[in-house]
Short mmCIF file of C-alpha atoms in Angstrom, two decimals:
data_model
loop_
_atom_site.label_atom_id
_atom_site.label_comp_id
_atom_site.label_asym_id
_atom_site.label_seq_id
_atom_site.Cartn_x
_atom_site.Cartn_y
_atom_site.Cartn_z
CA GLY A 1 102.17 91.94 155.05
CA GLU A 2 103.86 94.50 157.21
CA SER A 3 103.38 98.09 156.12
CA VAL A 4 103.66 101.55 157.51
CA GLY A 5 101.88 104.34 155.69
CA LEU A 6 100.92 107.97 156.03
CA HIS A 7 97.55 109.66 155.51
CA LEU A 8 98.71 113.00 154.11
CA PRO A 9 101.47 113.32 151.54
CA THR A 10 101.74 117.11 151.97
CA LEU A 11 100.90 119.32 154.91
CA SER A 12 101.03 123.11 154.69
CA VAL A 13 100.96 125.17 157.89
CA GLN A 14 101.50 128.76 158.84
CA GLU A 15 104.54 129.68 160.87
CA GLY A 16 103.68 129.61 164.55
CA ASP A 17 100.83 127.14 164.20
CA ASN A 18 100.94 123.59 165.47
CA SER A 19 101.47 120.75 163.00
CA ILE A 20 100.13 117.23 163.23
CA ILE A 21 101.56 114.51 161.01
CA ASN A 22 99.81 111.16 161.01
CA CYS A 23 100.93 107.61 160.37
CA ALA A 24 99.04 104.33 160.20
CA TYR A 25 100.71 101.00 160.69
CA SER A 26 99.33 97.58 159.98
CA ASN A 27 101.51 95.25 162.07
CA SER A 28 100.03 94.91 165.54
CA ALA A 29 103.26 93.20 166.65
CA SER A 30 105.30 96.36 166.12
CA ASP A 31 106.72 97.48 169.44
CA TYR A 32 108.86 100.48 168.68
CA PHE A 33 108.21 103.53 166.55
CA ILE A 34 110.44 106.34 165.45
CA TRP A 35 109.87 109.64 163.70
CA TYR A 36 112.53 110.91 161.33
CA LYS A 37 112.97 114.24 159.61
CA GLN A 38 114.63 114.44 156.23
CA GLU A 39 115.72 117.72 154.72
CA SER A 40 116.43 118.00 151.04
CA GLY A 41 119.66 116.28 150.04
CA LYS A 42 120.32 114.87 153.49
CA GLY A 43 119.86 111.61 155.30
CA PRO A 44 117.02 111.13 157.81
CA GLN A 45 117.50 112.56 161.28
CA PHE A 46 116.03 111.08 164.43
CA ILE A 47 113.32 113.22 166.05
CA ILE A 48 111.62 111.15 168.70
CA ASP A 49 110.72 107.57 169.47
CA ILE A 50 108.11 105.71 171.46
CA ARG A 51 107.70 102.17 172.69
CA SER A 52 104.45 100.28 172.39
CA ASN A 53 103.95 100.29 176.16
CA MET A 54 103.57 104.08 176.05
CA ASP A 55 100.80 106.31 174.73
CA LYS A 56 102.63 109.59 174.64
CA ARG A 57 106.13 110.94 174.69
CA GLN A 58 107.29 114.52 174.60
CA GLY A 59 110.44 116.13 173.40
CA GLN A 60 111.44 119.68 172.69
CA ARG A 61 108.47 121.14 170.74
CA VAL A 62 107.50 117.65 169.58
CA THR A 63 105.08 115.10 170.95
CA VAL A 64 104.43 111.61 169.66
CA LEU A 65 101.10 109.92 170.35
CA LEU A 66 100.51 106.22 169.91
CA ASN A 67 97.06 104.66 169.67
CA LYS A 68 97.53 100.92 169.54
CA THR A 69 93.80 100.24 169.35
CA VAL A 70 93.58 101.78 165.88
CA LYS A 71 97.27 101.34 165.03
CA HIS A 72 97.85 105.04 164.61
CA LEU A 73 100.84 107.21 165.33
CA SER A 74 101.07 110.98 165.21
CA LEU A 75 103.78 113.60 165.48
CA GLN A 76 102.81 116.99 166.86
CA ILE A 77 105.10 119.95 166.33
CA ALA A 78 104.36 122.99 168.44
CA ALA A 79 104.89 126.53 167.10
CA THR A 80 106.04 125.32 163.70
CA GLN A 81 109.03 127.17 162.30
CA PRO A 82 110.41 127.52 158.75
CA GLY A 83 113.24 125.21 159.76
CA ASP A 84 110.70 122.47 160.34
CA SER A 85 110.01 122.28 156.61
CA ALA A 86 111.07 118.79 155.55
CA VAL A 87 109.73 115.32 154.83
CA TYR A 88 108.75 113.38 157.93
CA PHE A 89 108.80 109.61 158.10
CA CYS A 90 107.47 107.23 160.67
CA ALA A 91 109.27 103.94 161.04
CA GLU A 92 108.58 100.80 163.00
CA ILE A 93 110.39 97.83 164.43
CA THR A 94 108.59 94.63 165.23
CA TYR A 95 109.62 92.72 168.33
CA ASN A 96 111.99 89.85 167.63
CA THR A 97 113.07 91.23 164.29
CA ASP A 98 115.81 93.66 163.48
CA LYS A 99 114.13 95.42 160.61
CA LEU A 100 113.52 99.15 160.77
CA ILE A 101 110.73 99.69 158.22
CA PHE A 102 109.85 103.16 156.96
CA GLY A 103 106.58 104.65 155.80
CA THR A 104 106.27 106.73 152.64
CA GLY A 105 106.63 110.17 154.22
CA THR A 106 104.74 113.45 154.60
CA ARG A 107 106.10 116.73 153.31
CA LEU A 108 105.64 119.60 155.76
CA GLN A 109 105.64 123.08 154.23
CA VAL A 110 105.75 126.08 156.53
CA PHE A 111 104.72 129.42 155.09
CA PRO A 112 105.01 132.87 156.73
CA ASN B 1 133.95 111.32 165.43
CA ALA B 2 132.69 111.26 161.85
CA GLY B 3 129.47 109.26 162.39
CA VAL B 4 128.36 107.37 159.28
CA THR B 5 130.42 107.99 156.16
CA GLN B 6 129.27 106.94 152.72
CA THR B 7 131.34 106.99 149.56
CA PRO B 8 130.99 107.96 146.81
CA LYS B 9 128.40 110.73 147.01
CA PHE B 10 127.53 110.47 143.33
CA GLN B 11 128.01 107.68 140.79
CA VAL B 12 126.94 106.99 137.22
CA LEU B 13 127.08 103.41 135.98
CA LYS B 14 126.34 101.73 132.71
CA THR B 15 123.92 98.83 132.66
CA GLY B 16 125.75 95.65 133.57
CA GLN B 17 128.61 97.31 135.42
CA SER B 18 129.39 96.38 138.98
CA MET B 19 130.37 98.59 141.86
CA THR B 20 130.57 98.75 145.63
CA LEU B 21 129.05 101.47 147.77
CA GLN B 22 131.09 101.99 150.89
CA CYS B 23 129.74 102.65 154.38
CA ALA B 24 131.79 103.12 157.51
CA GLN B 25 130.85 104.11 161.04
CA ASP B 26 133.07 104.99 163.98
CA MET B 27 130.51 104.69 166.78
CA ASN B 28 131.06 100.98 167.48
CA HIS B 29 127.46 100.27 166.51
CA GLU B 30 126.44 96.65 166.17
CA TYR B 31 123.61 97.29 163.75
CA MET B 32 124.08 98.55 160.20
CA SER B 33 121.70 98.69 157.29
CA TRP B 34 121.26 99.85 153.72
CA TYR B 35 118.21 101.58 152.30
CA ARG B 36 117.26 102.88 148.91
CA GLN B 37 115.07 105.91 148.40
CA ASP B 38 113.36 106.53 145.09
CA PRO B 39 112.04 110.00 144.19
CA GLY B 40 109.07 111.00 146.32
CA MET B 41 109.20 107.71 148.17
CA GLY B 42 110.13 106.42 151.56
CA LEU B 43 113.17 104.37 152.42
CA ARG B 44 113.13 100.67 151.65
CA LEU B 45 115.38 98.28 153.52
CA ILE B 46 117.79 96.36 151.29
CA HIS B 47 120.02 94.43 153.69
CA TYR B 48 120.99 94.72 157.30
CA SER B 49 123.49 93.34 159.77
CA VAL B 50 123.28 92.88 163.52
CA GLY B 51 127.01 92.35 163.93
CA ALA B 52 130.22 91.33 162.24
CA GLY B 53 129.78 88.18 160.22
CA ILE B 54 125.97 88.38 160.23
CA THR B 55 123.82 89.76 157.42
CA ASP B 56 120.20 89.36 156.45
CA GLN B 57 117.79 90.44 153.75
CA GLY B 58 115.44 93.37 154.03
CA GLU B 59 112.44 94.33 151.89
CA VAL B 60 114.19 94.65 148.53
CA PRO B 61 117.40 92.55 148.52
CA ASN B 62 117.43 91.36 144.90
CA GLY B 63 120.38 92.61 142.88
CA TYR B 64 122.45 93.54 145.94
CA ASN B 65 125.01 91.75 148.07
CA VAL B 66 126.50 92.75 151.40
CA SER B 67 129.16 91.54 153.79
CA ARG B 68 130.15 92.53 157.30
CA SER B 69 133.71 91.47 157.98
CA THR B 70 134.27 94.22 160.56
CA THR B 71 132.05 96.16 162.94
CA GLU B 72 132.94 99.41 161.22
CA ASP B 73 132.28 98.62 157.55
CA PHE B 74 129.22 97.46 155.66
CA PRO B 75 129.72 97.64 151.88
CA LEU B 76 126.86 97.21 149.42
CA ARG B 77 127.67 95.55 146.10
CA LEU B 78 125.79 95.79 142.86
CA LEU B 79 126.97 92.88 140.73
CA SER B 80 125.27 93.89 137.48
CA ALA B 81 123.68 97.31 137.62
CA ALA B 82 120.24 97.86 136.11
CA PRO B 83 118.35 101.12 135.42
CA SER B 84 115.83 100.07 138.09
CA GLN B 85 118.60 100.47 140.65
CA THR B 86 118.83 104.19 139.98
CA SER B 87 118.15 105.65 143.40
CA VAL B 88 119.64 107.34 146.44
CA TYR B 89 121.22 104.86 148.81
CA PHE B 90 121.48 105.46 152.54
CA CYS B 91 123.51 103.57 155.06
CA ALA B 92 122.54 103.65 158.73
CA SER B 93 123.96 102.40 161.98
CA SER B 94 122.76 102.11 165.54
CA HIS B 95 123.23 100.16 168.66
CA ARG B 96 121.26 96.96 168.48
CA VAL B 97 117.63 97.49 167.62
CA GLY B 98 114.77 95.10 168.17
CA ARG B 99 115.11 92.45 170.80
CA SER B 100 117.75 93.87 173.06
CA GLY B 101 116.77 97.50 173.27
CA VAL B 102 116.74 100.26 170.79
CA THR B 103 118.54 103.45 170.02
CA GLU B 104 118.22 105.96 167.22
CA ALA B 105 119.68 105.05 163.86
CA PHE B 106 122.25 107.45 162.43
CA PHE B 107 122.19 107.89 158.67
CA GLY B 108 124.89 108.78 156.22
CA GLN B 109 124.47 111.57 153.70
CA GLY B 110 123.56 109.21 150.89
CA THR B 111 124.96 108.03 147.56
CA ARG B 112 123.10 109.17 144.46
CA LEU B 113 123.40 106.39 141.87
CA THR B 114 122.31 106.65 138.26
CA VAL B 115 122.34 103.61 136.00
CA VAL B 116 122.14 104.39 132.27
#
């Protein structure tokens, strides 16, 4: 069945370093992917998205990479800051459906 | 512009009680959805709607009903609450996702439900 999962449940990085959060998906028909950030006690917040016809997309301090060959998605955060500490989710939408399906999440901890 | 508003923020129910979680958005979004999030877990899709009068089941629909009589509102009903429904519930809205183009989904702040 369709599933979206993450390799690392917890990622600890030092402030100023770059962070890489990974996500594997199993549905090759998925055509749109989104990364969300969720801080404690809050709802998820949109970070960046990417369509399946792209390999890379950049935002402010964030980059999403999509490798459709191995069905892998990653979120890179440059110069990680304490405010980046949160749980990060990847989510996918499959073409011709309207279901936004979330993965299980990775907790990013930033230490000084 | 309030975005997505969920009420109540907290609720305690006894097993077998019914209640409705309210969700309203003021962004004229066609698409609305409900998720539940269990501790240490991701969000699981309960029900969703692509427009007024249209609803469909997500990943975990059992025990929940929804309706979409207006564009703005998408209430989630628990007909007979069970302890397994203890969770944090999030409502989200966006312009149409999937076939006709996609935009980011905006989430409410969540409703923390405990069933005892």
